[in-house]
Coordinates of C-alpha atoms in Angstrom, one line a residue:
M912 CA 116.9 102.9 76.0
A913 CA 115.1 105.8 74.7
S914 CA 114.9 106.9 70.8
L915 CA 115.7 110.6 69.6
G916 CA 112.7 112.2 70.1
E917 CA 111.1 109.9 73.3
P918 CA 111.0 111.1 76.2
A919 CA 113.5 108.8 78.4
H920 CA 110.4 109.0 80.7
A921 CA 108.0 106.4 78.2
C922 CA 110.3 104.1 78.3
A923 CA 109.5 104.3 82.6
E924 CA 106.0 104.3 81.5
D925 CA 106.3 101.1 79.2
E926 CA 108.4 99.6 82.2
Q927 CA 105.4 100.3 84.8
L928 CA 103.3 99.1 83.4
D929 CA 104.4 96.1 81.8
W930 CA 104.8 95.6 85.8
L931 CA 101.1 96.4 86.4
K932 CA 99.7 94.3 83.8
S933 CA 102.2 90.9 84.7
V934 CA 100.8 91.5 87.9
L935 CA 97.4 92.0 88.2
H936 CA 97.0 88.7 87.9
Q937 CA 97.8 87.8 91.7
L938 CA 95.2 90.0 92.8
E939 CA 92.0 87.9 93.1
G940 CA 88.5 88.1 93.0
M941 CA 87.0 91.5 92.8
T942 CA 89.8 93.4 93.9
G943 CA 91.1 92.2 90.8
M944 CA 88.5 92.3 88.5
V945 CA 88.1 96.3 89.2
L946 CA 91.5 97.2 88.9
Q947 CA 92.1 95.5 85.5
A948 CA 89.0 96.3 83.8
H949 CA 89.5 100.7 85.8
L950 CA 93.7 100.7 84.9
I951 CA 94.2 98.6 82.1
E952 CA 90.7 98.8 80.1
G953 CA 89.6 102.1 81.2
Q954 CA 85.7 101.6 82.4
S955 CA 84.4 104.6 84.6
L956 CA 83.9 103.4 89.0
K957 CA 79.3 104.4 86.9
D958 CA 80.0 102.3 84.2
L959 CA 81.8 99.7 86.6
A960 CA 79.0 99.8 89.2
Q961 CA 76.7 99.6 86.9
A962 CA 77.6 96.8 85.2
M963 CA 79.0 94.6 88.2
N964 CA 75.6 95.6 89.8
C965 CA 76.8 96.7 92.3
S966 CA 77.9 100.7 94.5
R967 CA 80.8 102.6 93.2
S968 CA 81.7 102.8 97.1
S969 CA 82.5 99.4 96.9
L970 CA 84.3 99.6 94.0
R971 CA 86.4 102.2 95.1
R972 CA 86.6 100.3 98.1
H973 CA 88.3 97.4 95.7
L974 CA 90.1 99.9 94.3
H975 CA 92.3 101.5 97.2
E976 CA 92.9 97.8 98.3
G977 CA 93.9 96.6 95.5
L978 CA 96.0 99.8 94.8
S979 CA 98.1 99.3 98.0
T980 CA 98.5 96.0 97.7
L981 CA 100.2 97.0 94.3
R982 CA 102.4 100.0 95.9
E983 CA 103.6 97.3 98.5
W984 CA 104.8 95.4 95.9
A985 CA 106.2 98.1 93.5
R986 CA 108.0 99.1 96.4
R987 CA 109.4 95.4 97.3
D988 CA 110.1 95.1 93.5
G989 CA 111.9 98.3 93.5
L990 CA 110.2 100.4 91.3
I991 CA 108.5 103.3 94.6
H992 CA 111.5 103.9 96.5
V993 CA 110.4 104.1 100.4
Q994 CA 111.5 107.8 101.4
T995 CA 113.3 108.8 104.3
R996 CA 113.3 112.3 105.9

């Protein structure tokens, strides 16, 4: 529950971040490493590419693959509601 002066969405964001941290370990290999470093640790793709000695386009592929998987899991876990027209 949000305290006075704290927006309600801040609590939801905290819950989402907690969820993200709890499921990131389920992503294997490079995809999991890229998401952890980029989303949680805040590293840029440029810096990651240099540190991992690979191209930014390769990292973007892993990032998009991982984000797609996370979206599926978030829908499964009720964090994202499927919109119908």
